[in-house]
Amino acid sequence: MSHLKVRPQGKSGRVTHVTPESAGWTYVGFDLHRLKPGETVSAATGDREACLVFVTGKGTTMANGESLGELGSRMSPFEGKPWSVYLPEGSNWSVAATTDLELAVCTAPGLKGGLPVRVISPDDLGQEIRGKGSNTRHVTNILPENEPADSLLIVEVITPAGNTSSYPPHKHDQDDLPRESNLEETYYHRLNPPQGFGFQRVYTDDRSLDEAMAIEDGDVVLVPKGYHPCATCHGYDLYYLNVMAGPKRTWKFHNAAEHEWLLKG
């Protein structure tokens, strides 16, 4: 199996655990918790900021000793927008599931501090359609660069069955602003129906990194550098949750020159 693909471990509790150390990089962390009603998860952010994304289900949420109430609404990542919570460094948080709950914990270094805890409701989130034809996908911006955070950039994408996504291939692995920013990235994949599969390729121009992998429901793909397009098969919609972070909090990407013609006309 590719060293860039992280399979879920078990069916309950913390099923995915990606740290900068385990990924061999510097910035992005990603955990995925699956809880039954009445189960609780809690943690301290330490010197990192965090964003809790309620992928599915509901939970009563506490942050720094204050109740944020019951958050979450959708029971499928393919239906509607998510609830999320932004937590600055030095925060303590807990979520007690009130339904079956799938909670993503996205982390990156806290740099400036001073930002407040905030609930990000579905009504706060902008959506857009990117691409056309069989390259159409639907984007929900959870923590874009025009919203306050120290390092994190977070987005959800739904790619209809049979379509490509993160395509034409692009990369963001050079600190070469304003042309390109250096951002690590994780992809958390879900399929609808869940027995489906898709594909993702991560590769560089010189092919010193070139891995193509089948992606199944619950897989996480690590993108330390290079281009990273994906595709889903006929009959199966693909959802993914992207977490990005790097030395500068901006998303500037470079398209693969040989495929950029696809953007014309």
Coordinates of C-alpha atoms in Angstrom, one line a residue:
M1 CA 0.0 0.0 0.0
S2 CA 1.2 3.5 -0.8
H3 CA 2.9 5.4 2.1
L4 CA 0.7 8.3 1.1
K5 CA -2.6 6.5 1.9
V6 CA -3.8 6.2 5.5
R7 CA -6.6 3.6 6.0
P8 CA -9.0 4.0 9.0
Q9 CA -8.1 1.8 11.9
G10 CA -11.2 0.2 13.4
K11 CA -14.8 1.4 13.2
S12 CA -15.1 3.5 16.4
G13 CA -13.2 6.0 18.5
R14 CA -10.2 7.7 16.8
V15 CA -10.0 5.8 13.6
T16 CA -7.5 8.1 11.8
H17 CA -4.5 9.9 13.3
V18 CA -2.2 11.9 11.2
T19 CA 0.5 14.1 12.8
P20 CA 3.3 16.1 11.3
E21 CA 5.7 13.4 12.7
S22 CA 3.7 10.5 11.2
A23 CA 3.4 12.2 7.8
G24 CA 7.0 13.3 7.7
W25 CA 6.2 17.0 7.3
T26 CA 5.8 20.2 9.3
Y27 CA 2.3 21.7 9.5
V28 CA -0.9 19.7 9.0
G29 CA -2.5 17.3 11.5
F30 CA -5.7 15.4 11.0
D31 CA -7.8 13.1 13.3
L32 CA -11.1 11.4 12.6
H33 CA -13.4 10.3 15.4
R34 CA -16.4 8.1 15.1
L35 CA -18.6 8.2 18.2
K36 CA -21.9 6.6 19.3
P37 CA -24.5 8.6 21.3
G38 CA -23.2 9.3 24.8
E39 CA -19.5 8.9 23.9
T40 CA -17.2 11.9 24.3
V41 CA -13.9 13.0 22.9
S42 CA -11.8 15.8 24.3
A43 CA -8.3 17.4 23.8
A44 CA -6.2 20.4 24.3
T45 CA -4.8 22.3 21.3
G46 CA -1.5 23.1 22.9
D47 CA 0.6 25.3 20.6
R48 CA -1.6 24.4 17.6
E49 CA -4.9 25.8 16.4
A50 CA -7.7 23.5 15.5
C51 CA -10.9 23.3 13.6
L52 CA -13.6 20.7 14.5
V53 CA -15.6 19.8 11.5
F54 CA -18.9 17.9 12.1
V55 CA -18.7 15.7 9.1
T56 CA -21.9 13.8 10.1
G57 CA -24.1 13.8 13.2
K58 CA -24.5 16.0 16.2
G59 CA -22.7 16.6 19.5
T60 CA -22.8 18.9 22.6
T61 CA -19.6 21.0 22.4
M62 CA -17.6 22.7 25.1
A63 CA -14.6 25.1 24.6
N64 CA -12.5 26.5 27.4
G65 CA -15.2 25.7 29.9
E66 CA -18.1 27.3 28.0
S67 CA -20.9 25.4 26.3
L68 CA -21.4 26.0 22.6
G69 CA -24.6 24.0 22.6
E70 CA -25.5 21.1 20.4
L71 CA -23.8 21.4 17.0
G72 CA -24.2 19.5 13.7
S73 CA -27.2 18.8 11.6
R74 CA -26.5 16.7 8.5
M75 CA -26.3 12.9 8.7
S76 CA -24.4 12.5 5.5
P77 CA -21.5 14.5 4.1
F78 CA -23.4 14.5 0.8
E79 CA -26.3 16.5 2.2
G80 CA -25.9 20.2 3.1
K81 CA -23.2 22.2 4.7
P82 CA -21.3 21.3 7.9
W83 CA -21.1 22.9 11.3
S84 CA -17.5 23.6 12.5
V85 CA -15.7 25.2 15.5
Y86 CA -12.5 27.2 15.3
L87 CA -10.2 26.9 18.3
P88 CA -7.0 29.0 18.8
E89 CA -3.9 27.6 20.4
G90 CA -4.1 27.1 24.2
S91 CA -7.7 25.9 24.0
N92 CA -9.4 22.9 25.6
W93 CA -12.4 21.3 24.0
S94 CA -14.8 18.4 24.2
V95 CA -17.7 17.0 22.2
A96 CA -20.3 14.6 23.5
A97 CA -22.1 12.8 20.7
T98 CA -25.9 13.0 20.8
T99 CA -26.3 11.0 17.6
D100 CA -23.8 8.8 15.7
L101 CA -21.1 11.3 15.1
E102 CA -18.1 11.6 12.7
L103 CA -15.9 14.5 13.9
A104 CA -12.8 15.7 12.0
V105 CA -10.1 17.5 14.0
C106 CA -7.9 19.6 11.7
T107 CA -4.8 21.2 13.2
A108 CA -1.8 23.4 12.3
P109 CA 0.6 25.6 14.1
G110 CA -0.7 28.6 16.0
L111 CA 1.4 31.5 15.0
K112 CA -0.2 34.8 16.2
G113 CA -2.7 33.8 18.8
G114 CA -5.4 36.1 20.2
L115 CA -8.2 34.8 18.0
P116 CA -11.4 33.9 19.8
V117 CA -13.2 30.5 19.7
R118 CA -15.9 30.7 17.1
V119 CA -18.7 28.5 15.9
I120 CA -18.9 28.4 12.1
S121 CA -22.5 27.6 11.1
P122 CA -23.7 26.4 7.7
D123 CA -25.1 29.8 7.0
D124 CA -21.6 31.3 7.3
L125 CA -20.2 29.1 4.5
G126 CA -19.8 30.1 0.9
Q127 CA -20.3 27.6 -1.9
E128 CA -19.2 27.6 -5.5
I129 CA -19.1 25.3 -8.6
R130 CA -15.8 24.8 -10.2
G131 CA -15.0 23.2 -13.6
K132 CA -17.4 22.2 -16.3
G133 CA -18.7 19.0 -17.9
S134 CA -17.1 15.9 -16.4
N135 CA -14.8 18.1 -14.4
T136 CA -17.6 19.8 -12.4
R137 CA -17.4 19.7 -8.6
H138 CA -19.1 21.5 -5.8
V139 CA -17.0 23.4 -3.2
T140 CA -17.9 24.5 0.3
N141 CA -15.4 26.9 1.9
I142 CA -15.1 26.2 5.6
L143 CA -12.0 28.1 6.6
P144 CA -10.8 30.1 3.5
E145 CA -8.0 32.6 3.6
N146 CA -10.4 35.6 3.9
E147 CA -11.6 34.2 7.3
P148 CA -9.3 34.6 10.4
A149 CA -7.0 31.8 11.4
D150 CA -3.2 31.4 11.9
S151 CA -2.4 28.6 9.5
L152 CA -5.4 26.4 8.6
L153 CA -7.2 26.4 5.2
I154 CA -10.1 24.0 5.0
V155 CA -12.6 23.2 2.3
E156 CA -15.1 20.4 1.4
V157 CA -15.6 19.2 -2.2
I158 CA -18.2 16.9 -3.7
T159 CA -17.4 15.4 -7.0
P160 CA -20.3 13.9 -8.9
A161 CA -20.1 10.3 -10.1
G162 CA -17.7 9.7 -13.0
N163 CA -16.1 13.2 -12.7
T164 CA -12.5 14.3 -12.1
S165 CA -11.5 16.7 -9.4
S166 CA -8.4 18.8 -8.3
Y167 CA -8.0 18.7 -12.1
P168 CA -6.4 19.9 -14.3
P169 CA -3.5 18.8 -12.1
H170 CA -2.2 21.6 -9.9
K171 CA 0.4 21.8 -7.2
H172 CA 1.3 24.2 -4.3
D173 CA 4.7 23.1 -3.0
Q174 CA 7.0 26.1 -3.7
D175 CA 7.3 29.2 -1.6
D176 CA 7.3 31.4 -4.7
L177 CA 4.6 34.1 -4.0
P178 CA 2.7 35.6 -5.6
R179 CA 2.9 32.7 -8.2
E180 CA 2.8 29.7 -5.8
S181 CA 2.5 29.0 -2.1
N182 CA 3.9 26.0 -0.2
L183 CA 1.1 24.1 1.4
E184 CA 0.9 20.5 2.8
E185 CA -2.5 18.9 2.3
T186 CA -4.7 16.0 3.4
Y187 CA -7.7 14.6 1.6
Y188 CA -10.3 12.8 3.7
H189 CA -12.4 10.7 1.2
R190 CA -16.0 9.5 1.5
L191 CA -17.9 7.6 -1.2
N192 CA -21.7 7.5 -1.8
P193 CA -22.7 4.7 -1.8
P194 CA -19.9 3.7 0.5
Q195 CA -18.8 0.5 -1.3
G196 CA -17.5 2.6 -4.2
F197 CA -14.0 3.6 -5.0
G198 CA -12.0 6.2 -6.9
F199 CA -8.5 7.1 -7.7
Q200 CA -5.9 9.7 -6.8
R201 CA -2.4 10.3 -8.2
V202 CA 0.3 12.3 -6.4
Y203 CA 3.3 13.1 -8.6
T204 CA 6.0 15.7 -9.3
D205 CA 7.3 17.0 -12.6
D206 CA 10.5 14.9 -12.4
R207 CA 8.5 11.8 -11.2
S208 CA 10.7 11.4 -8.2
L209 CA 7.3 11.1 -6.5
D210 CA 4.7 9.3 -8.6
E211 CA 2.0 7.3 -6.8
A212 CA -1.4 6.3 -8.1
M213 CA -3.8 4.7 -5.5
A214 CA -7.3 3.4 -5.3
I215 CA -9.3 5.5 -2.7
E216 CA -12.1 3.9 -0.7
D217 CA -14.6 5.2 1.9
G218 CA -12.7 6.6 4.9
D219 CA -9.2 6.8 3.3
V220 CA -6.9 9.8 3.9
V221 CA -4.4 10.7 1.2
L222 CA -1.3 12.8 2.2
V223 CA 0.0 15.3 -0.3
P224 CA 3.4 16.5 0.8
K225 CA 4.2 18.0 -2.6
G226 CA 3.4 17.6 -6.3
Y227 CA 0.2 17.4 -8.4
H228 CA -2.7 15.5 -6.9
P229 CA -5.8 15.0 -9.1
C230 CA -8.5 12.5 -8.3
A231 CA -11.4 10.8 -10.0
T232 CA -14.5 8.9 -9.0
C233 CA -16.1 6.0 -10.9
H234 CA -19.5 5.8 -12.5
G235 CA -22.3 5.5 -9.9
Y236 CA -20.3 6.8 -6.9
D237 CA -20.2 10.4 -5.8
L238 CA -16.9 11.4 -4.0
Y239 CA -16.7 13.7 -1.0
Y240 CA -13.4 15.0 0.4
L241 CA -12.4 17.3 3.2
N242 CA -9.1 19.2 2.5
V243 CA -6.9 20.5 5.2
M244 CA -4.0 22.7 4.1
A245 CA -1.3 24.6 5.9
G246 CA 2.2 26.0 5.3
P247 CA 4.6 28.8 6.1
K248 CA 2.2 31.4 4.6
R249 CA -1.6 31.2 4.8
T250 CA -2.5 31.7 1.2
W251 CA -3.6 29.3 -1.6
K252 CA -1.7 30.0 -4.8
F253 CA -1.3 27.0 -7.1
H254 CA 0.6 26.1 -10.3
N255 CA -1.2 24.2 -13.0
A256 CA 0.7 21.4 -14.9
A257 CA 1.7 23.1 -18.1
E258 CA 0.9 20.1 -20.4
H259 CA -2.7 20.0 -19.1
E260 CA -3.4 23.8 -18.8
W261 CA -5.0 23.8 -22.3
L262 CA -8.0 22.2 -20.7
L263 CA -8.8 25.5 -19.0
K264 CA -9.1 27.3 -22.3
G265 CA -12.3 27.8 -24.3

